[in-house]
């Protein structure tokens, strides 16, 4: 490998980066000026750091707008320190000592990647590079053809280099690559001709079709999983996730040992099924009501945001109109002041123009104060409406949860009656049904069976109470955070606008002051 053996391995630092940026800057007058004043790293679009004997990548976080990075012919052992270079399109890491592909997860805009002449044995960890078009991996240690299948996910990949790897020594290497990557245009720096593509398709048709079938099944599973995640997120946003079925009911019995044992008692199975059916219906009512209320809250928020945007835009347009009229007069006023030779007239015109500036500042601030008052009223109205919507939602959910508790209480009473009746039959020797030993152990005496039924009842009520408390806490917290954010956003908007006005007024005032200073100097 091509290495710089006479230099000590180096770690990137600010000194190295400043030197590289300075040397690669423009050579003309503008470039000399930039070198004197300093070039901001965030403004650099291309950076060349080849043949620097760099061992470790570091200190690149400031190059946030970098498009092209050249790090070839160094001694880099690990891909790291690139996470902030999200705009990077071209990256050259060829002729280094890299053993694994890693550290590229944030480079979502990368189109051209060269890892030629390294020590890489596996192609992976490139999933985030959806825009990848050119991949150079020649002269590495890649030996498994399964690596090629991994590259099928990159739909834009058109150029691939793998020569110099063990995998490239296979007899059918070229046709295999063309078969599994049919959209490739160039392989190992040679254009793939139509004859090679046809031969590859014929030779590997069966295995490729089988692979496509597996990929299709996998894609279907991924889409189903994504749809489920999106649906769950929608339900969570409405605070009613897992209430569209028997989840809550099943969770009541998941940790209820006594309840599971008592289900073996004569008549309890039918009683339990009736209880479950009615309980699930109430849960579904909560779920459907929650989704409808979520739509109402969303509509209320959308209407509010629309009103705010409309009000802000209206005042901005009025402000722009006032500024445009001022600037139309402003150019004439400045010209008139510059041409005035009489001191008295000069001072009069300066005073008049200063009054115009003051008047403009007052008009712009008045518009902003009107907007503040208008938005304050709009925000207060929205706050009342959203709190009312949330309050109504909570009230109705609590009413439905109370129905769940009523069902549980009714079931508890019936279960207790069956349990005591079963105890009496056991004592009298009249029980015809065979019960599991674990169930019979509950019927030692009346206190034992009453306690068992009571413990089961307590678990069920606790599950219902916890789900209700969770829903109420979350929706109230959401409401409080939303209202607080809206108030804070308005404060920040007002501060930004006042700052903009002051900066503009200061700018036009400074122009006037400069005329006055020039006159005094003359």
XYZ file of C-alpha atoms in Angstrom:
522
model
C 0.000 0.000 0.000
C 1.048 3.563 -0.624
C 2.096 4.983 2.750
C 4.079 7.940 4.069
C 6.646 6.162 6.197
C 8.912 9.106 6.949
C 6.300 11.033 8.963
C 4.844 10.365 12.388
C 1.130 9.403 12.293
C -1.018 12.485 12.968
C -4.426 13.311 14.378
C -6.436 16.051 12.684
C -6.415 19.344 14.587
C -7.392 22.969 13.942
C -3.883 23.915 12.835
C -3.836 21.252 10.110
C -7.337 22.203 8.948
C -6.613 25.945 8.831
C -3.459 25.311 6.805
C -5.316 23.042 4.363
C -8.195 25.518 3.939
C -5.772 28.394 3.386
C -3.702 26.514 0.815
C -6.759 25.357 -1.124
C -8.412 28.799 -1.210
C -8.553 31.004 -4.312
C -5.264 32.601 -5.447
C -6.713 35.897 -6.683
C -7.109 39.144 -4.742
C -10.311 37.959 -3.096
C -8.527 34.818 -1.993
C -5.677 36.806 -0.436
C -8.178 38.967 1.424
C -10.010 35.889 2.686
C -6.719 34.418 3.883
C -5.930 37.609 5.795
C -9.368 37.863 7.416
C -9.738 34.112 7.976
C -12.062 31.655 6.273
C -14.936 30.253 8.309
C -14.890 26.447 8.244
C -18.668 26.400 7.796
C -18.249 28.163 4.431
C -15.836 25.540 3.042
C -17.411 23.243 0.431
C -14.373 21.137 -0.531
C -11.461 19.930 1.621
C -8.344 18.032 0.501
C -6.366 16.188 3.193
C -4.542 13.490 1.236
C -0.924 12.418 1.936
C -0.980 13.904 5.470
C -0.194 10.656 7.354
C -3.455 11.107 9.272
C -4.123 8.305 11.743
C -7.416 9.524 13.222
C -10.203 11.713 11.806
C -11.155 14.534 14.192
C -12.165 18.232 14.461
C -14.319 18.235 11.304
C -17.568 19.155 13.099
C -17.298 22.819 12.035
C -17.379 21.933 8.299
C -21.157 21.629 8.378
C -21.644 22.561 4.694
C -18.800 20.463 3.265
C -19.696 18.703 -0.013
C -16.410 17.017 -0.946
C -13.813 15.453 1.389
C -10.547 13.862 0.232
C -8.778 11.699 2.853
C -6.985 9.227 0.614
C -3.370 8.067 1.088
C -3.215 8.347 4.871
C -2.991 5.746 7.652
C -6.578 6.012 8.916
C -7.702 2.861 10.747
C -11.286 3.748 11.615
C -14.066 5.761 9.927
C -15.179 8.258 12.588
C -15.715 11.962 13.238
C -17.875 12.502 10.131
C -21.308 12.653 11.800
C -21.786 16.418 11.319
C -20.946 16.373 7.602
C -24.553 15.724 6.580
C -24.215 17.615 3.271
C -21.282 15.515 2.083
C -21.742 14.216 -1.487
C -18.239 12.878 -2.294
C -15.911 11.043 0.107
C -12.540 9.485 -0.696
C -11.015 7.190 1.954
C -8.930 5.087 -0.432
C -5.395 3.893 0.405
C -5.806 3.708 4.183
C -5.828 0.933 6.821
C -9.598 0.730 7.366
C -10.895 -2.731 8.354
C -14.635 -2.079 8.772
C -17.264 0.142 7.159
C -18.793 2.262 9.930
C -19.475 5.845 11.021
C -21.428 6.806 7.894
C -24.986 6.731 9.291
C -25.585 10.493 9.049
C -24.164 10.965 5.532
C -27.589 10.662 3.890
C -26.599 12.787 0.871
C -23.470 10.826 -0.053
C -23.404 9.812 -3.727
C -19.774 8.813 -4.325
C -17.768 6.733 -1.819
C -14.266 5.379 -2.371
C -12.790 2.830 0.036
C -10.331 1.444 -2.523
C -7.185 -0.262 -1.197
C -8.052 -0.854 2.465
C -8.511 -3.996 4.605
C -12.296 -4.348 4.437
C -13.702 -7.900 4.401
C -17.449 -7.210 4.598
C -19.798 -4.761 2.867
C -22.286 -3.481 5.448
C -23.327 -0.426 7.528
C -24.174 1.585 4.416
C -27.968 1.487 4.875
C -28.322 5.258 5.371
C -26.660 6.026 2.017
C -29.871 5.856 -0.039
C -28.452 8.216 -2.716
C -25.266 6.208 -3.312
C -24.350 6.073 -7.026
C -20.634 5.217 -7.063
C -18.938 2.715 -4.737
C -15.266 1.840 -5.031
C -14.151 -1.163 -2.943
C -11.368 -2.591 -5.089
C -8.196 -4.036 -3.503
C -9.791 -5.097 -0.223
C -10.425 -8.513 1.390
C -14.046 -9.148 0.395
C -14.551 -12.854 -0.270
C -18.247 -13.652 0.228
C -20.648 -13.200 -2.687
C -23.469 -12.464 -0.179
C -21.951 -8.981 0.064
C -23.241 -8.357 -3.470
C -26.813 -9.170 -2.423
C -26.522 -6.527 0.303
C -25.914 -3.913 -2.413
C -29.308 -4.586 -4.057
C -30.926 -2.098 -1.656
C -29.115 0.833 -3.303
C -31.468 1.641 -6.172
C -29.293 4.476 -7.542
C -26.014 2.516 -7.596
C -24.583 2.638 -11.114
C -20.803 2.231 -10.681
C -19.105 -0.487 -8.611
C -15.454 -1.495 -8.247
C -14.518 -4.823 -6.612
C -11.420 -5.881 -8.579
C -8.526 -7.008 -6.404
C -10.818 -8.766 -3.887
C -10.994 -12.590 -3.453
C -14.626 -12.428 -4.627
C -13.464 -11.097 -8.011
C -11.446 -14.286 -8.653
C -14.611 -16.408 -9.036
C -15.151 -17.777 -12.552
C -18.646 -16.299 -12.937
C -17.855 -13.130 -10.948
C -18.840 -10.641 -13.637
C -22.076 -12.365 -14.721
C -23.069 -12.912 -11.090
C -22.618 -9.212 -10.268
C -24.607 -8.195 -13.369
C -27.402 -10.645 -12.524
C -27.854 -9.551 -8.925
C -27.259 -5.848 -9.641
C -29.046 -5.382 -12.993
C -29.046 -1.564 -12.840
C -25.244 -1.304 -12.753
C -23.707 0.562 -15.704
C -20.004 0.233 -14.862
C -18.220 -2.652 -13.112
C -14.498 -2.360 -12.326
C -14.180 0.734 -14.539
C -15.636 -1.048 -17.600
C -19.075 -0.453 -19.076
C -21.346 -3.503 -18.882
C -22.462 -4.402 -22.411
C -25.881 -5.801 -23.363
C -24.443 -9.235 -24.179
C -23.039 -9.610 -20.653
C -26.373 -8.557 -19.160
C -28.299 -11.098 -21.263
C -25.858 -13.890 -20.373
C -26.051 -12.993 -16.687
C -29.846 -13.001 -16.732
C -29.965 -16.407 -18.445
C -27.356 -18.023 -16.222
C -28.694 -16.830 -12.854
C -32.416 -16.443 -13.594
C -33.618 -19.115 -11.166
C -31.574 -17.909 -8.168
C -32.394 -14.251 -8.881
C -36.134 -15.015 -9.146
C -35.959 -16.889 -5.848
C -34.150 -13.952 -4.258
C -36.743 -11.507 -5.619
C -39.496 -13.630 -4.089
C -37.785 -13.579 -0.673
C -37.228 -9.834 -0.981
C -40.894 -9.348 -1.860
C -41.987 -11.266 1.242
C -39.534 -9.321 3.375
C -40.744 -6.023 1.918
C -44.356 -6.977 2.646
C -43.457 -7.777 6.253
C -41.591 -4.478 6.609
C -44.534 -2.551 5.198
C -46.921 -4.326 7.578
C -44.634 -3.541 10.481
C -44.366 0.102 9.409
C -48.155 0.329 9.077
C -48.562 -1.102 12.590
C -46.052 1.389 14.003
C -47.823 4.290 12.300
C -51.193 3.054 13.548
C -49.854 2.690 17.090
C -48.394 6.223 16.927
C -51.821 7.514 15.865
C -53.477 5.709 18.757
C -50.853 6.979 21.209
C -51.449 10.547 19.988
C -55.116 10.005 20.909
C -54.067 8.449 24.282
C -56.129 5.292 23.595
C -53.482 2.799 22.430
C -54.332 -0.867 23.096
C -57.966 -0.072 23.916
C -59.250 -1.370 20.575
C -59.414 -4.962 21.788
C -59.062 -7.206 24.856
C -55.579 -5.953 25.828
C -56.677 -4.251 29.076
C -58.887 -7.157 30.040
C -56.149 -9.704 29.318
C -53.644 -7.626 31.309
C -55.967 -7.853 34.327
C -55.584 -11.639 34.343
C -51.926 -11.791 33.220
C -50.648 -11.506 36.812
C -53.804 -12.814 38.525
C -52.995 -16.322 39.712
C -56.159 -16.646 41.804
C -58.354 -15.425 38.954
C -56.908 -18.021 36.592
C -57.500 -20.775 39.147
C -61.058 -19.639 39.904
C -61.902 -19.789 36.179
C -62.039 -23.611 36.559
C -65.066 -23.406 38.862
C -68.396 -24.607 37.463
C -70.213 -21.786 35.635
C -67.283 -19.343 35.841
C -66.171 -19.892 32.224
C -69.491 -18.649 30.845
C -69.587 -15.823 33.394
C -66.055 -14.781 32.468
C -66.797 -14.743 28.725
C -69.853 -12.533 29.242
C -67.786 -10.208 31.419
C -65.011 -10.034 28.825
C -67.403 -9.304 25.949
C -69.024 -6.403 27.787
C -65.682 -5.086 29.051
C -64.144 -5.068 25.561
C -67.182 -3.195 24.184
C -66.584 -0.409 26.718
C -62.875 -0.322 25.801
C -63.823 -0.015 22.125
C -66.161 2.853 22.998
C -63.271 4.628 24.760
C -61.004 3.935 21.785
C -63.406 5.239 19.126
C -64.337 8.249 21.242
C -60.628 8.989 21.781
C -59.895 8.992 18.041
C -62.815 11.338 17.373
C -61.673 13.705 20.122
C -58.136 13.640 18.749
C -59.503 14.801 15.384
C -61.338 17.641 17.131
C -58.198 18.701 19.009
C -56.185 18.554 15.776
C -58.797 20.632 13.933
C -58.782 23.180 16.758
C -54.983 23.407 16.648
C -54.931 23.691 12.840
C -57.522 26.481 12.941
C -55.541 28.314 15.598
C -52.245 28.014 13.695
C -53.980 29.259 10.555
C -55.351 32.310 12.396
C -51.909 33.100 13.828
C -50.222 32.773 10.455
C -52.857 34.950 8.787
C -52.576 37.666 11.452
C -48.762 37.699 11.323
C -48.745 37.804 7.528
C -51.250 40.675 7.461
C -49.170 42.817 9.825
C -45.977 41.921 7.955
C -47.531 43.097 4.693
C -48.626 46.352 6.328
C -45.118 46.830 7.719
C -43.526 46.118 4.320
C -45.848 48.671 2.723
C -44.864 51.327 5.283
C -41.158 50.568 4.800
C -41.482 50.669 1.004
C -43.115 54.113 1.155
C -40.438 55.298 3.576
C -37.578 53.998 1.412
C -39.058 55.621 -1.687
C -38.930 58.940 0.147
C -35.697 57.923 1.887
C -33.618 57.878 -1.330
C -34.869 61.321 -2.335
C -34.276 62.709 1.155
C -30.697 61.439 1.344
C -29.945 62.801 -2.121
C -31.464 66.166 -1.200
C -29.446 66.341 2.032
C -26.191 65.450 0.246
C -26.785 68.202 -2.339
C -27.688 70.882 0.240
C -24.996 73.516 0.569
C -26.750 75.881 2.991
C -26.140 74.883 6.621
C -29.563 76.065 7.807
C -31.420 74.141 5.126
C -29.165 71.143 5.769
C -30.090 71.138 9.459
C -33.803 71.532 8.671
C -33.738 68.607 6.245
C -31.768 66.496 8.721
C -34.365 67.213 11.401
C -37.239 66.382 9.036
C -35.639 63.117 8.011
C -34.957 62.237 11.635
C -38.653 62.825 12.361
C -39.542 60.502 9.460
C -37.352 57.788 10.953
C -38.969 58.243 14.372
C -42.425 58.142 12.803
C -41.584 54.930 10.914
C -40.276 53.325 14.115
C -43.495 54.286 15.921
C -45.662 52.930 13.092
C -43.805 49.621 12.950
C -43.896 49.239 16.739
C -47.596 50.107 16.773
C -48.294 47.400 14.187
C -46.347 44.927 16.308
C -48.243 45.911 19.474
C -51.545 45.506 17.633
C -50.423 42.074 16.518
C -49.360 41.152 20.057
C -52.795 42.121 21.396
C -54.565 40.275 18.580
C -52.508 37.123 19.086
C -52.910 37.293 22.852
C -56.674 37.226 22.406
C -56.407 34.388 19.857
C -54.097 32.368 22.112
C -56.338 32.850 25.144
C -59.357 31.714 23.140
C -57.476 28.667 21.870
C -56.297 27.872 25.391
C -59.880 27.929 26.679
C -61.106 25.784 23.795
C -58.360 23.155 24.034
C -58.693 22.938 27.828
C -62.458 22.486 27.427
C -61.933 19.760 24.811
C -59.435 17.936 27.024
C -61.674 18.360 30.069
C -64.661 16.905 28.215
C -62.523 14.024 26.951
C -61.267 13.221 30.452
C -64.760 13.469 31.947
C -66.275 11.043 29.424
C -63.348 8.618 29.638
C -63.659 8.564 33.422
C -67.373 7.858 33.030
C -66.637 4.920 30.712
C -63.882 3.652 33.013
C -66.422 3.767 35.850
C -68.558 1.397 33.756
C -65.561 -0.952 33.579
C -65.324 -0.860 37.371
C -69.069 -1.519 37.675
C -68.676 -4.580 35.453
C -65.750 -5.754 37.574
C -67.746 -5.265 40.789
C -70.688 -7.194 39.338
C -68.392 -9.983 38.170
C -66.740 -10.066 41.595
C -70.114 -10.511 43.321
C -71.171 -13.334 40.984
C -67.779 -15.039 41.273
C -67.949 -14.838 45.067
C -71.410 -16.415 45.024
C -70.173 -19.296 42.847
C -67.059 -19.748 45.010
C -69.041 -19.929 48.275
C -71.617 -22.251 46.677
C -68.758 -24.484 45.470
C -67.263 -24.492 48.990
C -70.586 -25.604 50.459
C -70.845 -28.426 47.895
C -67.283 -29.535 48.668
C -68.015 -29.581 52.420
C -71.187 -31.631 51.830
C -69.476 -33.862 49.279
C -71.959 -32.870 46.591
C -69.515 -31.435 44.002
C -69.646 -33.557 40.853
C -66.910 -31.756 38.905
C -63.246 -32.615 39.279
C -61.118 -29.573 40.167
C -57.331 -29.244 39.764
C -55.383 -29.624 43.004
C -54.300 -25.960 42.897
C -57.952 -24.885 42.781
C -59.007 -27.287 45.561
C -56.268 -25.805 47.763
C -58.254 -22.535 47.804
C -61.242 -24.235 49.406
C -59.703 -24.934 52.818
C -62.243 -22.685 54.500
C -64.456 -19.710 53.760
C -61.829 -17.068 54.642
C -59.311 -18.577 52.214
C -61.675 -18.593 49.241
C -63.072 -15.112 50.079
C -59.520 -13.761 50.279
C -58.618 -15.381 46.936
C -61.639 -13.858 45.199
C -60.901 -10.500 46.854
C -57.223 -10.551 45.767
C -58.281 -11.195 42.172
C -60.792 -8.339 42.377
C -58.151 -5.922 43.751
C -55.737 -6.717 40.900
C -58.445 -6.027 38.324
C -59.455 -2.708 39.871
C -55.822 -1.626 40.110
C -55.272 -2.327 36.387
C -58.366 -0.292 35.477
C -57.362 2.575 37.784
C -53.783 2.646 36.443
C -54.926 2.777 32.811
C -57.329 5.598 33.607
C -54.699 7.530 35.563
C -52.158 7.075 32.759
C -54.572 8.400 30.130
C -55.665 11.390 32.219
C -52.089 12.290 33.201
C -50.803 12.098 29.639
C -53.580 14.123 28.021
C -53.377 16.823 30.690
C -49.596 16.946 30.352
C -49.917 17.220 26.560
C -52.350 20.093 26.928
C -50.174 21.957 29.443
C -47.020 21.557 27.330
C -48.831 22.644 24.162
C -50.226 25.814 25.740
C -46.877 26.612 27.362
C -45.051 26.167 24.035
C -47.521 28.425 22.224
C -47.010 31.203 24.776
C -43.209 30.826 24.605
C -43.234 30.777 20.796
C -45.218 34.029 20.755
C -42.777 35.676 23.175
C -39.858 34.629 20.954
C -41.652 35.803 17.798
C -42.295 39.207 19.371
C -38.669 39.542 20.486
C -37.393 38.655 17.016
C -39.730 41.179 15.392
C -38.793 43.981 17.788
C -35.122 43.203 17.174
C -35.681 43.327 13.391
C -37.413 46.711 13.673
C -34.686 48.149 15.899
C -31.937 46.882 13.606
C -33.607 48.441 10.568
C -34.196 51.771 12.334
C -30.594 51.773 13.589
C -29.418 51.147 10.024
C -31.299 54.091 8.481
C -30.360 56.291 11.439
C -26.677 55.421 10.949
C -26.945 56.490 7.304
C -28.307 59.837 8.453
C -25.618 60.193 11.115
C -22.901 59.503 8.558
C -24.178 62.426 6.450
C -24.043 64.690 9.487
C -20.473 63.603 10.279
C -19.420 64.156 6.665
C -20.874 67.656 6.759
C -19.036 68.501 9.972
C -15.765 67.258 8.475
C -16.300 69.371 5.381
